[in-house]
C-alpha cells in the first residue's frame, strides 16, 4: 500500500493511508493555517482530502498536545479523537484510552502500551497495516541520574517492547532524542528494532536538533537497520512510502 507521511514537528505526524488520515501528537500550530507543507494542520485542507480523520494524543505534555485540535470539529467532517487517559476526558468529543487497554473502533483497532514517561504508545491495525507511534515510551537513560533509576528504566522499557514480540509493524514512529547524548540516544530504537520486525522507521522527538541523523549514519550499532530509517530534514517534509 502507498502511504504518505507529513512531518509536523517533534513527535507530530500526519499519516495518509488509502482511507484514513491519522494525526499524531500535534502541538506546534504556527504559522496558523500554514498547511501540511509547513507542518501545520489546516482543517479545510484536511477536509478536502475526504479521508476518515483520526486525531491521537499520546499524553498531555505541552510538546505533544494542543487544545487547538478540538477546534477542528466544525471543519473536518466526522473527525474523531483518541486521547491518553492522563488528559482530562471530554465525553462526547474524545475517546480516552488507558495504558494496557485495547479498543476496537470498527475501522481500526488500537492497543495502548504503558509509557516510560507519561501516557501511552499506540499500536494501530487498519487496512491491512500495523502502525506504531511510541509517544514518550523510550529507554530514557540520563547521564548523571542514579544508576538504580536507569536500570529500572531499562527494565520497564524492555518489558513493554518485549510485549510486541511477534508483531510485524509496517511503520513505526520511534523517539531518537539527542538530549540523551551518545551513546544513550540510540538505546531505545536499537532495542526496539532488534526485538520487533519493522518495515520502515521515522525518528521523532528530536526537535530542531537533527544531528541524531548524522550520529545514526556513523553508529555501528545501526548497521543492520539503518536503511529502514527515514531521514527527516525539515518540518513539513512529506514522504511517500510503499508499505
mmCIF file of C-alpha atoms in Angstrom:
data_model
loop_
_atom_site.group_PDB
_atom_site.id
_atom_site.type_symbol
_atom_site.label_atom_id
_atom_site.label_comp_id
_atom_site.label_asym_id
_atom_site.label_seq_id
_atom_site.Cartn_x
_atom_site.Cartn_y
_atom_site.Cartn_z
ATOM 1 C CA UNK A 1 0.000 0.000 0.000
ATOM 2 C CA UNK A 2 1.144 3.531 -0.755
ATOM 3 C CA UNK A 3 1.145 5.805 2.298
ATOM 4 C CA UNK A 4 2.154 9.441 2.709
ATOM 5 C CA UNK A 5 3.651 10.821 5.913
ATOM 6 C CA UNK A 6 3.874 14.529 6.743
ATOM 7 C CA UNK A 7 6.288 15.610 9.484
ATOM 8 C CA UNK A 8 4.550 18.145 11.741
ATOM 9 C CA UNK A 9 7.373 18.662 14.275
ATOM 10 C CA UNK A 10 8.769 16.856 17.303
ATOM 11 C CA UNK A 11 6.513 13.771 17.659
ATOM 12 C CA UNK A 12 3.792 15.139 15.399
ATOM 13 C CA UNK A 13 2.958 13.366 12.145
ATOM 14 C CA UNK A 14 0.052 13.113 9.729
ATOM 15 C CA UNK A 15 -0.196 9.704 8.069
ATOM 16 C CA UNK A 16 -2.359 9.232 4.979
ATOM 17 C CA UNK A 17 -3.436 5.712 4.062
ATOM 18 C CA UNK A 18 -5.927 4.803 1.368
ATOM 19 C CA UNK A 19 -8.926 5.530 3.607
ATOM 20 C CA UNK A 20 -7.586 7.296 6.697
ATOM 21 C CA UNK A 21 -5.661 10.282 7.905
ATOM 22 C CA UNK A 22 -4.113 9.666 11.329
ATOM 23 C CA UNK A 23 -2.768 12.765 13.076
ATOM 24 C CA UNK A 24 -0.391 12.049 15.975
ATOM 25 C CA UNK A 25 0.722 14.352 18.815
ATOM 26 C CA UNK A 26 0.092 17.682 17.105
ATOM 27 C CA UNK A 27 1.113 20.752 19.069
ATOM 28 C CA UNK A 28 3.027 23.387 17.063
ATOM 29 C CA UNK A 29 0.243 25.325 15.335
ATOM 30 C CA UNK A 30 2.364 28.024 13.739
ATOM 31 C CA UNK A 31 2.043 29.586 11.228
ATOM 32 C CA UNK A 32 -1.749 29.393 11.610
ATOM 33 C CA UNK A 33 -3.414 27.730 8.615
ATOM 34 C CA UNK A 34 0.003 27.170 7.070
ATOM 35 C CA UNK A 35 -0.925 23.764 5.713
ATOM 36 C CA UNK A 36 0.844 20.427 5.594
ATOM 37 C CA UNK A 37 3.741 21.791 3.543
ATOM 38 C CA UNK A 38 4.598 23.899 6.606
ATOM 39 C CA UNK A 39 3.889 21.147 9.138
ATOM 40 C CA UNK A 40 0.592 22.737 10.155
ATOM 41 C CA UNK A 41 -2.920 21.306 10.157
ATOM 42 C CA UNK A 42 -5.284 23.495 8.143
ATOM 43 C CA UNK A 43 -8.737 21.966 8.744
ATOM 44 C CA UNK A 44 -10.020 22.983 5.310
ATOM 45 C CA UNK A 45 -7.078 21.297 3.615
ATOM 46 C CA UNK A 46 -7.664 18.149 5.668
ATOM 47 C CA UNK A 47 -11.391 18.129 4.895
ATOM 48 C CA UNK A 48 -10.604 18.313 1.180
ATOM 49 C CA UNK A 49 -8.701 15.023 1.405
ATOM 50 C CA UNK A 50 -12.003 13.265 2.051
ATOM 51 C CA UNK A 51 -10.488 10.671 4.406
ATOM 52 C CA UNK A 52 -11.559 9.292 7.773
ATOM 53 C CA UNK A 53 -9.627 11.602 10.104
ATOM 54 C CA UNK A 54 -8.470 10.314 13.488
ATOM 55 C CA UNK A 55 -6.533 12.539 15.902
ATOM 56 C CA UNK A 56 -4.463 10.717 18.519
ATOM 57 C CA UNK A 57 -2.641 12.195 21.519
ATOM 58 C CA UNK A 58 -0.216 10.009 23.459
ATOM 59 C CA UNK A 59 -0.127 12.198 26.586
ATOM 60 C CA UNK A 60 -0.658 15.688 27.912
ATOM 61 C CA UNK A 61 2.853 17.168 27.796
ATOM 62 C CA UNK A 62 2.882 20.534 26.014
ATOM 63 C CA UNK A 63 5.057 19.266 23.160
ATOM 64 C CA UNK A 64 2.554 16.518 22.306
ATOM 65 C CA UNK A 65 -0.844 18.114 22.942
ATOM 66 C CA UNK A 66 -2.502 21.346 21.846
ATOM 67 C CA UNK A 67 -6.182 22.019 22.569
ATOM 68 C CA UNK A 68 -6.450 23.659 19.158
ATOM 69 C CA UNK A 69 -7.248 20.168 17.854
ATOM 70 C CA UNK A 70 -10.770 20.395 19.264
ATOM 71 C CA UNK A 71 -11.448 23.443 17.117
ATOM 72 C CA UNK A 72 -11.239 21.264 14.009
ATOM 73 C CA UNK A 73 -14.603 19.596 14.678
ATOM 74 C CA UNK A 74 -16.645 22.061 12.668
ATOM 75 C CA UNK A 75 -14.381 21.961 9.629
ATOM 76 C CA UNK A 76 -13.375 18.280 9.307
ATOM 77 C CA UNK A 77 -16.458 16.097 8.820
ATOM 78 C CA UNK A 78 -16.558 13.144 11.200
ATOM 79 C CA UNK A 79 -13.203 13.868 12.838
ATOM 80 C CA UNK A 80 -12.548 11.551 15.794
ATOM 81 C CA UNK A 81 -10.254 11.967 18.789
ATOM 82 C CA UNK A 82 -8.478 9.349 20.873
ATOM 83 C CA UNK A 83 -6.635 10.701 23.915
ATOM 84 C CA UNK A 84 -4.457 9.077 26.511
ATOM 85 C CA UNK A 85 -6.336 8.767 29.810
ATOM 86 C CA UNK A 86 -3.933 11.178 31.558
ATOM 87 C CA UNK A 87 -5.588 14.011 29.593
ATOM 88 C CA UNK A 88 -8.893 15.218 31.124
ATOM 89 C CA UNK A 89 -11.642 13.277 29.362
ATOM 90 C CA UNK A 90 -14.127 15.122 27.158
ATOM 91 C CA UNK A 91 -17.213 12.869 26.953
ATOM 92 C CA UNK A 92 -18.958 13.039 23.621
ATOM 93 C CA UNK A 93 -15.913 14.589 21.960
ATOM 94 C CA UNK A 94 -12.977 12.246 22.578
ATOM 95 C CA UNK A 95 -12.427 8.619 23.488
ATOM 96 C CA UNK A 96 -9.974 8.008 26.314
ATOM 97 C CA UNK A 97 -7.620 5.027 26.314
ATOM 98 C CA UNK A 98 -5.567 3.842 29.280
ATOM 99 C CA UNK A 99 -2.234 2.015 29.337
ATOM 100 C CA UNK A 100 -2.771 -1.684 28.706
ATOM 101 C CA UNK A 101 -6.195 -1.169 27.125
ATOM 102 C CA UNK A 102 -7.272 -2.455 23.712
ATOM 103 C CA UNK A 103 -10.149 -0.916 21.755
ATOM 104 C CA UNK A 104 -11.959 -1.756 18.526
ATOM 105 C CA UNK A 105 -13.175 1.366 16.733
ATOM 106 C CA UNK A 106 -14.655 -0.565 13.827
ATOM 107 C CA UNK A 107 -12.366 0.605 11.047
ATOM 108 C CA UNK A 108 -9.223 0.289 13.182
ATOM 109 C CA UNK A 109 -8.099 -1.381 16.386
ATOM 110 C CA UNK A 110 -5.903 0.272 18.958
ATOM 111 C CA UNK A 111 -3.697 -1.097 21.701
ATOM 112 C CA UNK A 112 -2.187 1.283 24.262
ATOM 113 C CA UNK A 113 1.188 0.431 25.769
ATOM 114 C CA UNK A 114 2.452 1.846 29.066
ATOM 115 C CA UNK A 115 4.786 4.782 28.541
ATOM 116 C CA UNK A 116 8.038 5.033 30.489
ATOM 117 C CA UNK A 117 7.236 8.731 30.951
ATOM 118 C CA UNK A 118 3.573 9.718 30.773
ATOM 119 C CA UNK A 119 0.567 8.361 28.901
ATOM 120 C CA UNK A 120 0.695 5.683 26.237
ATOM 121 C CA UNK A 121 2.184 4.434 22.986
ATOM 122 C CA UNK A 122 -0.162 3.369 20.181
ATOM 123 C CA UNK A 123 -0.290 0.153 18.172
ATOM 124 C CA UNK A 124 -2.854 0.535 15.374
ATOM 125 C CA UNK A 125 -4.144 -2.037 12.928
ATOM 126 C CA UNK A 126 -6.133 -0.879 9.915
ATOM 127 C CA UNK A 127 -6.445 -1.574 6.184
ATOM 128 C CA UNK A 128 -4.032 -4.482 6.473
ATOM 129 C CA UNK A 129 -1.355 -2.249 8.055
ATOM 130 C CA UNK A 130 0.181 -2.321 11.517
ATOM 131 C CA UNK A 131 1.347 1.084 12.743
ATOM 132 C CA UNK A 132 3.174 2.131 15.891
ATOM 133 C CA UNK A 133 3.618 5.560 17.485
ATOM 134 C CA UNK A 134 5.781 5.492 20.579
ATOM 135 C CA UNK A 135 4.749 8.744 22.251
ATOM 136 C CA UNK A 136 7.238 9.114 25.104
ATOM 137 C CA UNK A 137 7.747 5.371 25.523
ATOM 138 C CA UNK A 138 11.533 5.239 25.294
ATOM 139 C CA UNK A 139 14.621 3.991 27.062
ATOM 140 C CA UNK A 140 15.354 7.262 28.872
ATOM 141 C CA UNK A 141 18.923 6.808 30.123
ATOM 142 C CA UNK A 142 20.024 10.131 31.550
ATOM 143 C CA UNK A 143 23.675 10.742 32.319
ATOM 144 C CA UNK A 144 24.042 11.793 35.960
ATOM 145 C CA UNK A 145 20.875 10.059 37.152
ATOM 146 C CA UNK A 146 21.275 7.331 39.815
ATOM 147 C CA UNK A 147 22.230 4.038 38.206
ATOM 148 C CA UNK A 148 19.375 2.335 40.025
ATOM 149 C CA UNK A 149 16.917 4.661 38.261
ATOM 150 C CA UNK A 150 18.499 3.996 34.874
ATOM 151 C CA UNK A 151 18.383 0.227 35.464
ATOM 152 C CA UNK A 152 14.708 0.426 36.401
ATOM 153 C CA UNK A 153 14.001 2.462 33.262
ATOM 154 C CA UNK A 154 15.715 -0.179 31.135
ATOM 155 C CA UNK A 155 13.610 -2.950 32.675
ATOM 156 C CA UNK A 156 10.344 -1.051 32.201
ATOM 157 C CA UNK A 157 11.133 -0.227 28.580
ATOM 158 C CA UNK A 158 12.206 -3.741 27.688
ATOM 159 C CA UNK A 159 9.059 -5.199 29.258
ATOM 160 C CA UNK A 160 6.812 -3.058 27.073
ATOM 161 C CA UNK A 161 8.736 -3.650 23.863
ATOM 162 C CA UNK A 162 9.004 -7.385 24.530
ATOM 163 C CA UNK A 163 5.191 -7.460 24.634
ATOM 164 C CA UNK A 164 5.272 -6.618 20.899
ATOM 165 C CA UNK A 165 7.185 -9.783 20.036
ATOM 166 C CA UNK A 166 5.551 -11.468 17.047
ATOM 167 C CA UNK A 167 4.117 -8.235 15.633
ATOM 168 C CA UNK A 168 5.093 -7.248 12.106
ATOM 169 C CA UNK A 169 4.963 -3.462 12.063
ATOM 170 C CA UNK A 170 4.797 -1.708 8.716
ATOM 171 C CA UNK A 171 5.635 1.771 10.001
ATOM 172 C CA UNK A 172 6.975 2.825 13.399
ATOM 173 C CA UNK A 173 7.484 6.326 14.799
ATOM 174 C CA UNK A 174 10.250 5.968 17.407
ATOM 175 C CA UNK A 175 11.920 8.521 19.713
ATOM 176 C CA UNK A 176 15.507 9.405 18.852
ATOM 177 C CA UNK A 177 16.315 12.172 21.315
ATOM 178 C CA UNK A 178 19.701 13.943 21.107
ATOM 179 C CA UNK A 179 19.397 15.225 24.684
ATOM 180 C CA UNK A 180 20.345 11.726 25.836
ATOM 181 C CA UNK A 181 23.690 12.241 24.065
ATOM 182 C CA UNK A 182 25.900 9.463 22.747
ATOM 183 C CA UNK A 183 25.748 6.532 23.139
ATOM 184 C CA UNK A 184 22.438 6.528 25.059
ATOM 185 C CA UNK A 185 20.429 8.314 22.332
ATOM 186 C CA UNK A 186 20.089 5.035 20.398
ATOM 187 C CA UNK A 187 19.275 2.625 23.242
ATOM 188 C CA UNK A 188 15.505 2.689 22.739
ATOM 189 C CA UNK A 189 15.438 2.465 18.945
ATOM 190 C CA UNK A 190 18.188 -0.143 18.864
ATOM 191 C CA UNK A 191 16.394 -2.429 21.307
ATOM 192 C CA UNK A 192 13.069 -1.972 19.511
ATOM 193 C CA UNK A 193 14.453 -2.838 16.081
ATOM 194 C CA UNK A 194 16.269 -5.900 17.387
ATOM 195 C CA UNK A 195 13.155 -7.261 19.100
ATOM 196 C CA UNK A 196 10.336 -6.312 16.717
ATOM 197 C CA UNK A 197 10.007 -6.724 12.949
ATOM 198 C CA UNK A 198 9.606 -3.253 11.430
ATOM 199 C CA UNK A 199 9.494 -2.332 7.742
ATOM 200 C CA UNK A 200 10.071 1.451 7.971
ATOM 201 C CA UNK A 201 11.009 3.821 10.802
ATOM 202 C CA UNK A 202 10.545 7.555 11.217
ATOM 203 C CA UNK A 203 12.507 9.025 14.150
ATOM 204 C CA UNK A 204 10.897 11.670 16.336
ATOM 205 C CA UNK A 205 11.309 13.786 19.479
ATOM 206 C CA UNK A 206 14.499 15.442 18.204
ATOM 207 C CA UNK A 207 13.004 18.938 17.907
ATOM 208 C CA UNK A 208 15.315 21.196 15.886
ATOM 209 C CA UNK A 209 18.389 19.073 16.589
ATOM 210 C CA UNK A 210 18.912 16.925 13.509
ATOM 211 C CA UNK A 211 22.424 15.810 14.473
ATOM 212 C CA UNK A 212 20.963 12.467 15.590
ATOM 213 C CA UNK A 213 20.676 11.505 11.922
ATOM 214 C CA UNK A 214 24.404 12.086 11.460
ATOM 215 C CA UNK A 215 25.107 10.069 14.596
ATOM 216 C CA UNK A 216 22.915 7.272 13.272
ATOM 217 C CA UNK A 217 24.715 7.305 9.934
ATOM 218 C CA UNK A 218 28.047 6.653 11.661
ATOM 219 C CA UNK A 219 26.888 4.443 14.530
ATOM 220 C CA UNK A 220 27.975 0.804 14.012
ATOM 221 C CA UNK A 221 25.038 -0.398 16.137
ATOM 222 C CA UNK A 222 22.663 0.791 13.402
ATOM 223 C CA UNK A 223 24.343 -1.048 10.546
ATOM 224 C CA UNK A 224 21.674 -3.768 10.403
ATOM 225 C CA UNK A 225 18.679 -1.427 10.160
ATOM 226 C CA UNK A 226 19.993 1.977 9.030
ATOM 227 C CA UNK A 227 18.474 1.554 5.557
ATOM 228 C CA UNK A 228 14.999 1.249 7.089
ATOM 229 C CA UNK A 229 15.212 4.577 8.925
ATOM 230 C CA UNK A 230 13.899 7.649 7.078
ATOM 231 C CA UNK A 231 15.996 10.799 7.422
ATOM 232 C CA UNK A 232 13.916 13.868 8.284
ATOM 233 C CA UNK A 233 15.426 17.223 7.302
ATOM 234 C CA UNK A 234 12.716 19.808 7.859
ATOM 235 C CA UNK A 235 9.293 20.458 9.280
ATOM 236 C CA UNK A 236 6.588 19.990 6.654
ATOM 237 C CA UNK A 237 8.614 17.381 4.782
ATOM 238 C CA UNK A 238 6.493 14.647 3.186
ATOM 239 C CA UNK A 239 7.416 11.057 2.428
ATOM 240 C CA UNK A 240 5.730 8.645 0.060
ATOM 241 C CA UNK A 241 6.262 5.128 1.378
ATOM 242 C CA UNK A 242 5.417 1.721 -0.039
ATOM 243 C CA UNK A 243 4.230 -0.385 2.907
#
